[in-house]
Short mmCIF file of C-alpha atoms in Angstrom, two decimals:
data_model
loop_
_atom_site.label_atom_id
_atom_site.label_comp_id
_atom_site.label_asym_id
_atom_site.label_seq_id
_atom_site.Cartn_x
_atom_site.Cartn_y
_atom_site.Cartn_z
CA UNK A 1 -13.39 -28.82 6.86
CA UNK A 2 -11.64 -28.75 10.26
CA UNK A 3 -12.97 -25.29 11.12
CA UNK A 4 -9.58 -23.55 11.19
CA UNK A 5 -10.66 -19.89 10.91
CA UNK A 6 -7.22 -18.46 10.07
CA UNK A 7 -6.67 -21.05 7.33
CA UNK A 8 -10.06 -20.36 5.76
CA UNK A 9 -9.41 -16.61 5.95
CA UNK A 10 -5.98 -16.96 4.31
CA UNK A 11 -7.44 -19.07 1.50
CA UNK A 12 -10.26 -16.64 0.79
CA UNK A 13 -7.89 -13.66 0.86
CA UNK A 14 -5.48 -15.41 -1.53
CA UNK A 15 -8.32 -16.24 -3.93
CA UNK A 16 -9.59 -12.65 -3.67
CA UNK A 17 -6.12 -11.30 -4.51
CA UNK A 18 -5.97 -13.56 -7.56
CA UNK A 19 -9.33 -12.24 -8.77
CA UNK A 20 -8.17 -8.68 -8.12
CA UNK A 21 -5.03 -9.27 -10.21
CA UNK A 22 -7.20 -10.78 -12.94
CA UNK A 23 -9.12 -7.48 -12.89
CA UNK A 24 -12.32 -9.11 -11.69
CA UNK A 25 -13.22 -6.76 -8.83
CA UNK A 26 -16.76 -8.04 -8.19
CA UNK A 27 -15.51 -11.60 -7.66
CA UNK A 28 -12.71 -10.28 -5.45
CA UNK A 29 -15.23 -8.33 -3.34
CA UNK A 30 -17.34 -11.46 -2.80
CA UNK A 31 -14.31 -13.42 -1.56
CA UNK A 32 -13.01 -10.60 0.66
CA UNK A 33 -16.48 -10.11 2.18
CA UNK A 34 -16.66 -13.83 2.92
CA UNK A 35 -13.23 -13.66 4.59
CA UNK A 36 -14.38 -10.62 6.55
CA UNK A 37 -17.58 -12.30 7.73
CA UNK A 38 -15.64 -15.37 8.88
CA UNK A 39 -13.22 -13.20 10.83
CA UNK A 40 -16.08 -11.32 12.51
CA UNK A 41 -17.84 -14.58 13.40
CA UNK A 42 -14.61 -15.92 14.91
CA UNK A 43 -14.16 -12.65 16.83
CA UNK A 44 -10.66 -12.18 15.38
CA UNK A 45 -10.04 -8.42 15.11
CA UNK A 46 -6.69 -8.85 13.35
CA UNK A 47 -8.19 -10.97 10.58
CA UNK A 48 -11.14 -8.59 10.33
CA UNK A 49 -8.75 -5.67 9.84
CA UNK A 50 -6.93 -7.64 7.13
CA UNK A 51 -10.21 -8.38 5.33
CA UNK A 52 -11.27 -4.73 5.48
CA UNK A 53 -7.91 -3.60 4.05
CA UNK A 54 -8.31 -5.99 1.11
CA UNK A 55 -11.84 -4.75 0.49
CA UNK A 56 -10.62 -1.14 0.68
CA UNK A 57 -8.00 -1.88 -2.00
CA UNK A 58 -10.61 -3.27 -4.41
CA UNK A 59 -12.84 -0.24 -3.87
CA UNK A 60 -9.84 2.01 -4.64
CA UNK A 61 -9.18 -0.01 -7.82
CA UNK A 62 -12.72 0.61 -9.03
CA UNK A 63 -12.74 4.31 -8.07
CA UNK A 64 -15.24 3.86 -5.22
CA UNK A 65 -13.44 6.26 -2.92
CA UNK A 66 -16.01 6.69 -0.12
CA UNK A 67 -16.36 2.94 0.65
CA UNK A 68 -12.58 2.52 0.25
CA UNK A 69 -11.99 5.18 2.90
CA UNK A 70 -14.67 3.74 5.19
CA UNK A 71 -13.17 0.23 5.09
CA UNK A 72 -9.66 1.61 5.61
CA UNK A 73 -10.75 3.65 8.63
CA UNK A 74 -12.48 0.65 10.19
CA UNK A 75 -9.35 -1.44 9.59
CA UNK A 76 -7.31 1.29 11.29
CA UNK A 77 -9.58 1.24 14.37
CA UNK A 78 -9.33 -2.55 14.59
CA UNK A 79 -5.53 -2.49 14.18
CA UNK A 80 -5.09 0.12 16.90
CA UNK A 81 -7.18 -2.01 19.22
CA UNK A 82 -4.82 -4.94 18.64
CA UNK A 83 -1.64 -2.92 19.08
CA UNK A 84 -0.31 -4.37 15.82
CA UNK A 85 2.06 -1.73 14.40
CA UNK A 86 2.47 -3.39 11.01
CA UNK A 87 -1.29 -3.72 10.43
CA UNK A 88 -1.81 -0.16 11.66
CA UNK A 89 0.83 1.13 9.21
CA UNK A 90 -0.91 -0.72 6.35
CA UNK A 91 -4.24 0.78 7.38
CA UNK A 92 -2.72 4.28 7.53
CA UNK A 93 -1.45 3.78 3.98
CA UNK A 94 -4.95 2.79 2.83
CA UNK A 95 -6.54 5.80 4.57
CA UNK A 96 -3.92 8.13 3.08
CA UNK A 97 -4.31 6.66 -0.39
CA UNK A 98 -8.08 7.19 -0.26
CA UNK A 99 -7.52 10.77 0.94
CA UNK A 100 -5.28 11.36 -2.09
CA UNK A 101 -8.08 10.14 -4.38
CA UNK A 102 -10.40 12.62 -2.65
CA UNK A 103 -7.96 15.46 -3.39
CA UNK A 104 -6.88 15.92 0.24
CA UNK A 105 -3.06 15.71 0.07
CA UNK A 106 -2.43 17.37 3.46
CA UNK A 107 -4.52 14.76 5.31
CA UNK A 108 -2.90 12.00 3.23
CA UNK A 109 0.59 13.27 4.05
CA UNK A 110 -0.16 13.06 7.79
CA UNK A 111 -1.32 9.46 7.44
CA UNK A 112 1.69 8.44 5.34
CA UNK A 113 4.16 10.03 7.77
CA UNK A 114 2.43 8.44 10.78
CA UNK A 115 2.55 5.05 9.07
CA UNK A 116 6.28 5.34 8.36
CA UNK A 117 6.95 6.26 11.99
CA UNK A 118 5.15 3.12 13.15
CA UNK A 119 7.51 0.99 11.06
CA UNK A 120 10.70 2.25 12.75
CA UNK A 121 12.75 -0.73 13.87
CA UNK A 122 10.44 -3.30 12.22
CA UNK A 123 12.43 -3.74 8.99
CA UNK A 124 9.39 -3.82 6.70
CA UNK A 125 10.51 -2.34 3.35
CA UNK A 126 7.47 -3.58 1.42
CA UNK A 127 5.10 -1.31 3.32
CA UNK A 128 7.68 1.42 3.91
CA UNK A 129 8.20 2.06 0.18
CA UNK A 130 4.45 2.55 -0.31
CA UNK A 131 4.24 4.98 2.61
CA UNK A 132 7.25 7.04 1.49
CA UNK A 133 6.09 7.05 -2.13
CA UNK A 134 2.70 8.22 -0.83
CA UNK A 135 4.49 11.07 0.93
CA UNK A 136 6.17 11.97 -2.36
CA UNK A 137 2.84 12.05 -4.19
CA UNK A 138 1.23 14.17 -1.46
CA UNK A 139 4.17 16.59 -1.30
CA UNK A 140 4.11 17.01 -5.08
CA UNK A 141 0.36 17.73 -4.96
CA UNK A 142 1.13 20.41 -2.35
CA UNK A 143 3.75 22.00 -4.64
CA UNK A 144 6.67 20.93 -2.43
CA UNK A 145 8.69 19.30 -5.21
CA UNK A 146 12.12 19.30 -3.52
CA UNK A 147 10.68 17.45 -0.50
CA UNK A 148 8.79 15.12 -2.85
CA UNK A 149 12.12 14.18 -4.49
CA UNK A 150 13.57 13.16 -1.12
CA UNK A 151 10.48 11.10 -0.24
CA UNK A 152 10.62 9.29 -3.60
CA UNK A 153 14.35 8.67 -3.09
CA UNK A 154 13.57 6.98 0.22
CA UNK A 155 10.88 4.88 -1.48
CA UNK A 156 13.37 3.77 -4.16
CA UNK A 157 15.88 2.99 -1.39
CA UNK A 158 13.39 0.65 0.31
CA UNK A 159 12.65 -1.13 -2.98
CA UNK A 160 16.36 -1.51 -3.70
CA UNK A 161 17.07 -3.09 -0.29
CA UNK A 162 14.89 -6.04 -1.30
CA UNK A 163 15.72 -6.09 -5.02
CA UNK A 164 19.44 -6.18 -4.22
CA UNK A 165 18.99 -9.41 -2.24
CA UNK A 166 17.35 -11.26 -5.13
CA UNK A 167 19.99 -13.33 -6.90
CA UNK A 168 18.41 -14.06 -10.26
CA UNK A 169 17.73 -11.24 -12.73
CA UNK A 170 14.28 -12.60 -13.60
CA UNK A 171 13.25 -12.33 -9.93
CA UNK A 172 14.65 -8.79 -9.72
CA UNK A 173 12.72 -7.78 -12.86
CA UNK A 174 9.52 -9.35 -11.53
CA UNK A 175 9.93 -7.65 -8.17
CA UNK A 176 10.39 -4.22 -9.71
CA UNK A 177 7.44 -4.64 -12.09
CA UNK A 178 4.89 -3.78 -9.38
CA UNK A 179 7.13 -1.23 -7.64
CA UNK A 180 8.30 1.00 -10.50
CA UNK A 181 6.15 4.08 -9.75
CA UNK A 182 8.59 5.73 -7.28
CA UNK A 183 11.36 5.54 -9.92
CA UNK A 184 9.13 7.12 -12.58
CA UNK A 185 7.95 9.88 -10.24
CA UNK A 186 11.49 10.56 -9.02
CA UNK A 187 12.79 10.99 -12.59
CA UNK A 188 9.84 13.21 -13.53
CA UNK A 189 10.32 15.44 -10.47
CA UNK A 190 14.07 15.76 -11.06
CA UNK A 191 13.48 16.77 -14.69
CA UNK A 192 10.94 19.37 -13.58
CA UNK A 193 13.50 20.81 -11.15
CA UNK A 194 16.12 20.98 -13.92
CA UNK A 195 18.28 18.29 -12.31
CA UNK A 196 18.74 16.37 -15.56
CA UNK A 197 21.98 14.57 -14.65
CA UNK A 198 20.42 13.12 -11.51
CA UNK A 199 17.34 12.13 -13.50
CA UNK A 200 19.54 10.28 -16.00
#
């Protein structure tokens, strides 16, 4: 009502995320597109990049790889123009994730590594674990299992830095619920390499 563009954008993005979690991708797309249009109208490149990243994630969820990659690349261009390292790292993750879905692990690995480098000194474990886990997935796809183990270990380390700070067990369990993949992949890789004790 007061024309506060950032507030409207945040509300639309939050509603879109709720629809995405409810597995209602078409409704999520409508909300993210509305957020994106508002950001473009306001001339806010940072908010536009954020909207494009959200849209890219929904396209990935529904297996629409080409539009997911397109939105991620546009978000990356916008983020670089703003000089926002955190947003750029998020965009690199989205580009790399789409490349993995296209069966291009080498390209994905480059994006994931570049994203992790951007985060140095920022203390952002929630993006860092995704980027390092992405590296693990890409390295495994390239047949470099020993390196994949180390990347997954780093991903688990980032998750644990946050989980360890949560005081109540129910919060720790809830936090890990959406971040369990690096643990699963690490155990699977260790078993494949015959390192059963470490896997246990």
